[in-house]
Coordinates of C-alpha atoms in Angstrom, one line a residue:
M14 CA -123.4 98.4 40.0
S15 CA -126.8 98.2 39.3
K16 CA -130.1 97.8 41.2
G17 CA -132.6 95.4 40.6
G18 CA -135.9 95.9 41.0
V19 CA -139.0 98.3 39.1
R20 CA -137.5 101.2 37.8
Q21 CA -138.6 104.4 35.8
G22 CA -138.5 103.9 32.2
A23 CA -137.3 100.5 32.7
G24 CA -138.4 97.6 30.3
R25 CA -140.3 97.4 26.6
P26 CA -142.3 100.7 25.9
I27 CA -146.2 100.1 26.0
Q28 CA -147.5 99.7 22.5
A29 CA -150.1 102.7 21.1
E30 CA -152.2 100.1 19.0
E31 CA -154.0 97.5 20.8
V32 CA -152.1 94.8 21.8
K33 CA -152.6 91.4 20.6
K34 CA -152.4 88.9 23.3
M35 CA -151.4 85.2 22.8
R36 CA -154.5 83.0 23.0
S37 CA -153.8 79.3 23.0
L38 CA -156.4 76.2 22.0
R39 CA -156.8 72.2 20.8
A40 CA -157.7 71.7 17.2
T41 CA -157.7 68.6 14.9
D42 CA -155.7 69.7 11.9
K43 CA -158.8 70.1 9.8
E44 CA -160.3 72.6 12.4
W45 CA -156.7 74.4 12.6
E46 CA -157.3 74.7 8.7
I47 CA -160.7 76.1 9.0
I48 CA -159.4 78.6 12.0
L49 CA -156.5 79.7 10.1
A50 CA -159.0 80.4 6.9
F51 CA -161.6 82.2 8.7
A52 CA -158.5 84.3 10.7
K53 CA -157.3 85.9 7.4
I54 CA -160.4 86.4 6.4
L55 CA -161.2 88.3 9.4
K56 CA -158.0 89.8 8.9
S57 CA -158.4 91.1 5.6
D58 CA -162.1 93.0 7.1
D59 CA -164.1 91.6 4.0
K60 CA -167.3 91.0 6.6
Q61 CA -169.5 89.5 3.5
A62 CA -167.1 87.7 3.1
A63 CA -166.8 85.9 6.9
I64 CA -170.6 85.8 6.7
D65 CA -170.4 83.9 3.2
F66 CA -167.1 81.5 5.1
V67 CA -169.7 81.3 8.3
N68 CA -172.2 80.4 6.2
Q69 CA -170.6 77.6 4.1
H70 CA -168.8 75.7 7.0
F71 CA -171.5 75.7 10.0
F72 CA -174.9 76.4 8.2
N73 CA -174.9 74.4 5.1

């Protein structure tokens, strides 16, 4: 029978890449659409598109 507790080699392996942490926030449906659209732009790595998005939605 196995013993409980911490054991060497037990558990999920550590990721070599940057670990994405879970986050949560409250947002209206309209706010959530904006958040998703901006996240998609950020993941595309298009810096000018991100700047244009912010200017369009917040400084118009």
